[in-house]
Amino acid sequence: LVGFLTACSWSFIEEVSLWLSDLRFGRCAAGAFRRRATCGGSDWVDWSSHEVLAFAMYAGISTCLATLSAALVRAVAPSAQGSGIPRIKTILGGFA
């Protein structure tokens, strides 16, 4: 049961992340939650026809995803904040 629920949660997270990644570049006119791969060539609407909108969507969605990931790390695993490189350098330098 735990393995099945883990697989279901992974599948959901994977599909949502792929959909959000595609949303940065355009949308499907045939369905709001369809990805570029399943949309069909003529139904896909690229943001590139409007340069300002294309930039705003790409930058806005990317910023929202980065903010969401930082908030999740801070809420779920605060000890994982930062890259860890300064800590490793300190440990390798002989200070614990």
XYZ file of N, CA, C and O in Angstrom:
384
model
N 0.831 -1.206 0.000
C 0.000 0.000 0.000
C 0.867 1.259 0.000
O 0.577 2.200 -0.729
N 1.932 1.249 0.801
C 2.807 2.422 0.847
C 3.484 2.640 -0.502
O 3.589 3.772 -0.984
N 3.919 1.567 -1.139
C 4.542 1.681 -2.455
C 3.577 2.221 -3.499
O 3.950 3.039 -4.338
N 2.335 1.777 -3.456
C 1.329 2.256 -4.395
C 1.062 3.745 -4.194
O 1.001 4.510 -5.159
N 0.913 4.181 -2.938
C 0.669 5.598 -2.657
C 1.876 6.458 -3.036
O 1.716 7.584 -3.529
N 3.075 5.927 -2.842
C 4.281 6.651 -3.241
C 4.321 6.825 -4.758
O 4.633 7.905 -5.264
N 3.984 5.762 -5.484
C 3.957 5.845 -6.941
C 2.891 6.820 -7.427
O 3.112 7.584 -8.371
N 1.739 6.835 -6.783
C 0.670 7.774 -7.160
C 1.086 9.214 -6.911
O 0.843 10.088 -7.748
N 1.719 9.467 -5.769
C 2.141 10.837 -5.474
C 3.241 11.280 -6.433
O 3.257 12.424 -6.888
N 4.176 10.374 -6.766
C 5.217 10.714 -7.725
C 4.610 11.031 -9.087
O 5.017 11.991 -9.738
N 3.656 10.228 -9.520
C 3.021 10.443 -10.810
C 2.306 11.791 -10.859
O 2.401 12.527 -11.853
N 1.603 12.127 -9.795
C 0.912 13.418 -9.727
C 1.901 14.578 -9.786
O 1.724 15.528 -10.560
N 2.964 14.492 -9.000
C 3.970 15.562 -8.974
C 4.644 15.693 -10.334
O 4.867 16.810 -10.825
N 4.944 14.579 -10.976
C 5.582 14.604 -12.292
C 4.679 15.257 -13.341
O 5.126 16.098 -14.125
N 3.411 14.890 -13.370
C 2.487 15.460 -14.347
C 2.281 16.960 -14.135
O 2.256 17.735 -15.088
N 2.138 17.375 -12.887
C 1.944 18.800 -12.599
C 3.190 19.596 -12.959
O 3.095 20.682 -13.544
N 4.372 19.068 -12.655
C 5.591 19.806 -12.984
C 5.792 19.906 -14.494
O 6.229 20.940 -15.001
N 5.465 18.854 -15.241
C 5.559 18.922 -16.693
C 4.542 19.905 -17.275
O 4.850 20.642 -18.216
N 3.332 19.909 -16.711
C 2.310 20.851 -17.185
C 2.736 22.293 -16.921
O 2.610 23.161 -17.790
N 3.257 22.554 -15.728
C 3.710 23.912 -15.411
C 4.900 24.312 -16.276
O 5.017 25.477 -16.668
N 5.769 23.365 -16.578
C 6.894 23.656 -17.455
C 6.404 24.028 -18.857
O 6.918 24.971 -19.466
N 5.427 23.308 -19.377
C 4.858 23.642 -20.683
C 4.106 24.969 -20.656
O 4.096 25.701 -21.649
N 3.481 25.283 -19.541
C 2.705 26.518 -19.425
C 3.587 27.754 -19.563
O 3.114 28.808 -19.960
N 4.875 27.619 -19.277
C 5.784 28.755 -19.445
C 5.894 29.171 -20.903
O 6.216 30.315 -21.200
N 5.646 28.246 -21.833
C 5.830 28.514 -23.259
C 4.542 28.699 -24.029
O 4.546 29.197 -25.139
N 3.415 28.268 -23.473
C 2.147 28.403 -24.166
C 1.056 27.627 -23.450
O 1.238 27.177 -22.324
N -0.098 27.486 -24.129
C -1.215 26.763 -23.524
C -1.950 25.984 -24.613
O -1.791 26.254 -25.796
N -2.767 25.031 -24.170
C -3.551 24.226 -25.091
C -4.961 24.806 -25.169
O -5.640 24.954 -24.149
N -5.403 25.138 -26.363
C -6.738 25.708 -26.535
C -7.828 24.652 -26.354
O -8.966 24.983 -26.026
N -7.494 23.369 -26.543
C -8.483 22.301 -26.446
C -8.807 21.925 -25.000
O -9.869 21.370 -24.727
N -7.910 22.217 -24.082
C -8.145 21.880 -22.680
C -7.137 22.590 -21.806
O -5.955 22.666 -22.143
N -7.593 23.109 -20.686
C -6.735 23.929 -19.837
C -5.579 23.147 -19.225
O -4.500 23.687 -19.026
N -5.795 21.867 -18.922
C -4.769 21.106 -18.214
C -4.068 20.090 -19.103
O -3.480 19.137 -18.611
N -4.092 20.317 -20.408
C -3.396 19.415 -21.330
C -1.997 19.938 -21.583
O -1.768 21.135 -21.688
N -1.053 19.004 -21.697
C 0.334 19.368 -21.959
C 0.585 19.491 -23.447
O -0.219 19.069 -24.265
N 1.733 20.044 -23.807
C 2.081 20.237 -25.207
C 2.144 18.895 -25.942
O 1.716 18.777 -27.088
N 2.655 17.865 -25.279
C 2.802 16.552 -25.913
C 1.458 15.904 -26.233
O 1.350 15.148 -27.189
N 0.419 16.202 -25.463
C -0.888 15.580 -25.671
C -1.901 16.526 -26.304
O -3.038 16.135 -26.524
N -1.502 17.727 -26.601
C -2.443 18.747 -27.082
C -2.755 18.606 -28.565
O -3.881 18.787 -28.985
N -1.783 18.326 -29.360
C -1.990 18.344 -30.805
C -1.443 19.645 -31.368
O -1.568 20.705 -30.748
N -0.849 19.585 -32.528
C -0.138 20.732 -33.085
C -0.978 21.968 -33.318
O -0.543 23.083 -33.055
N -2.203 21.812 -33.799
C -2.997 22.993 -34.143
C -3.672 23.623 -32.933
O -4.061 24.792 -32.982
N -3.810 22.883 -31.830
C -4.471 23.420 -30.637
C -3.515 24.143 -29.696
O -3.952 24.823 -28.782
N -2.203 23.993 -29.905
C -1.230 24.623 -29.015
C -1.080 26.093 -29.374
O -0.825 26.452 -30.513
N -1.237 26.975 -28.384
C -1.100 28.420 -28.581
C 0.181 28.863 -27.897
O 0.299 28.787 -26.673
N 1.152 29.297 -28.696
C 2.435 29.762 -28.163
C 2.314 31.185 -27.650
O 1.587 31.998 -28.211
N 3.030 31.464 -26.566
C 3.053 32.847 -26.075
C 3.921 33.717 -26.981
O 3.888 34.939 -26.887
N 4.706 33.118 -27.854
C 5.682 33.873 -28.638
C 5.047 34.876 -29.599
O 5.733 35.753 -30.107
N 3.747 34.776 -29.847
C 3.111 35.754 -30.726
C 3.041 37.131 -30.063
O 2.962 38.141 -30.748
N 3.098 37.164 -28.739
C 3.138 38.417 -27.982
C 4.402 38.386 -27.130
O 4.456 37.694 -26.117
N 5.416 39.140 -27.534
C 6.718 39.060 -26.873
C 6.665 39.453 -25.404
O 7.292 38.823 -24.566
N 5.910 40.499 -25.075
C 5.826 40.938 -23.685
C 5.102 39.888 -22.844
O 5.535 39.558 -21.734
N 4.023 39.335 -23.369
C 3.302 38.281 -22.660
C 4.173 37.039 -22.500
O 4.177 36.411 -21.442
N 4.937 36.695 -23.534
C 5.819 35.523 -23.467
C 6.842 35.696 -22.357
O 7.064 34.789 -21.552
N 7.462 36.856 -22.290
C 8.446 37.110 -21.234
C 7.794 37.106 -19.863
O 8.320 36.519 -18.908
N 6.638 37.754 -19.745
C 5.948 37.826 -18.455
C 5.529 36.441 -17.964
O 5.688 36.116 -16.784
N 5.003 35.610 -18.847
C 4.595 34.262 -18.448
C 5.799 33.417 -18.064
O 5.783 32.720 -17.051
N 6.864 33.465 -18.862
C 8.048 32.665 -18.569
C 8.670 33.093 -17.243
O 8.931 32.264 -16.371
N 8.875 34.398 -17.075
C 9.500 34.887 -15.843
C 8.583 34.708 -14.636
O 9.035 34.314 -13.559
N 7.300 34.971 -14.807
C 6.361 34.856 -13.690
C 6.193 33.430 -13.203
O 6.251 33.160 -11.997
N 6.001 32.493 -14.120
C 5.818 31.093 -13.723
C 7.112 30.533 -13.145
O 7.095 29.818 -12.135
N 8.251 30.876 -13.730
C 9.532 30.400 -13.192
C 9.775 30.943 -11.788
O 10.227 30.207 -10.901
N 9.447 32.209 -11.566
C 9.612 32.800 -10.237
C 8.677 32.153 -9.232
O 9.076 31.870 -8.091
N 7.447 31.889 -9.628
C 6.497 31.223 -8.723
C 6.967 29.819 -8.351
O 6.868 29.417 -7.185
N 7.498 29.076 -9.320
C 7.990 27.731 -9.035
C 9.195 27.759 -8.106
O 9.303 26.941 -7.183
N 10.111 28.704 -8.315
C 11.276 28.823 -7.432
C 10.861 29.226 -6.023
O 11.385 28.704 -5.029
N 9.897 30.143 -5.916
C 9.407 30.568 -4.603
C 8.704 29.421 -3.889
O 8.894 29.220 -2.680
N 7.917 28.656 -4.623
C 7.233 27.508 -4.031
C 8.229 26.476 -3.517
O 8.069 25.943 -2.416
N 9.267 26.192 -4.288
C 10.248 25.202 -3.842
C 11.011 25.696 -2.620
O 11.273 24.925 -1.689
N 11.345 26.986 -2.567
C 12.032 27.529 -1.397
C 11.122 27.484 -0.167
O 11.575 27.168 0.946
N 9.847 27.778 -0.347
C 8.905 27.736 0.779
C 8.722 26.306 1.288
O 8.636 26.080 2.503
N 8.675 25.342 0.377
C 8.551 23.947 0.797
C 9.779 23.484 1.565
O 9.661 22.779 2.570
N 10.969 23.858 1.106
C 12.182 23.487 1.829
C 12.177 24.116 3.210
O 12.499 23.460 4.204
N 11.789 25.361 3.288
C 11.777 26.047 4.580
C 10.752 25.428 5.532
O 10.997 25.320 6.727
N 9.612 24.999 5.014
C 8.564 24.430 5.865
C 8.826 22.975 6.229
O 8.598 22.564 7.363
N 9.314 22.190 5.274
C 9.436 20.752 5.489
C 10.804 20.363 6.036
O 10.898 19.553 6.954
N 11.860 20.917 5.486
C 13.214 20.527 5.884
C 14.118 21.755 5.992
O 14.951 21.996 5.123
N 13.977 22.534 7.057
C 14.788 23.748 7.182
C 16.287 23.471 7.223
O 17.088 24.332 6.873
N 16.684 22.283 7.620
C 18.116 21.979 7.665
C 18.715 21.823 6.273
O 19.930 21.780 6.118
N 17.884 21.737 5.252
C 18.362 21.583 3.883
C 18.573 22.922 3.186
O 18.912 22.938 2.003
N 18.375 24.026 3.875
C 18.543 25.341 3.252
C 20.001 25.581 2.898
O 20.908 25.144 3.595
N 20.233 26.288 1.835
C 21.585 26.614 1.403
C 22.181 25.494 0.572
O 21.634 24.408 0.450
N 23.331 25.760 -0.002
C 23.950 24.772 -0.879
C 24.738 23.733 -0.109
O 24.979 22.647 -0.594
N 25.197 24.054 1.095
C 25.994 23.117 1.874
C 27.472 23.214 1.584
O 28.293 22.620 2.280
N 27.861 23.946 0.553
C 29.270 24.045 0.183
C 30.084 24.747 1.274
O 31.152 24.253 1.638
N 29.630 25.879 1.842
C 30.426 26.488 2.912
C 30.618 25.566 4.118
O 31.697 25.534 4.716
N 29.602 24.781 4.432
C 29.729 23.862 5.556
C 30.756 22.768 5.267
O 31.579 22.443 6.116
N 30.731 22.229 4.063
C 31.704 21.195 3.681
C 33.110 21.769 3.691
O 34.061 21.125 4.153
N 33.280 22.990 3.189
C 34.600 23.620 3.202
C 35.098 23.814 4.627
O 36.284 23.631 4.899
N 34.204 24.163 5.521
C 34.597 24.348 6.924
C 35.014 23.023 7.541
O 36.033 22.938 8.241
N 34.262 21.978 7.281
C 34.577 20.655 7.823
C 35.913 20.158 7.251
O 36.763 19.642 7.987
N 36.107 20.337 5.953
C 37.361 19.890 5.333
C 38.554 20.706 5.811
O 39.673 20.221 5.802
N 38.284 21.951 6.233
C 39.348 22.807 6.752
C 39.754 22.453 8.170
O 40.698 23.030 8.717
N 39.051 21.527 8.803
C 39.420 21.089 10.136
C 38.583 21.647 11.258
O 38.857 21.402 12.423
N 37.561 22.408 10.959
C 36.684 22.948 11.983
C 35.352 22.185 11.914
O 34.811 21.969 10.851
N 34.854 21.822 13.094
C 33.603 21.057 13.102
C 32.455 21.843 13.590
O 32.308 22.719 14.217
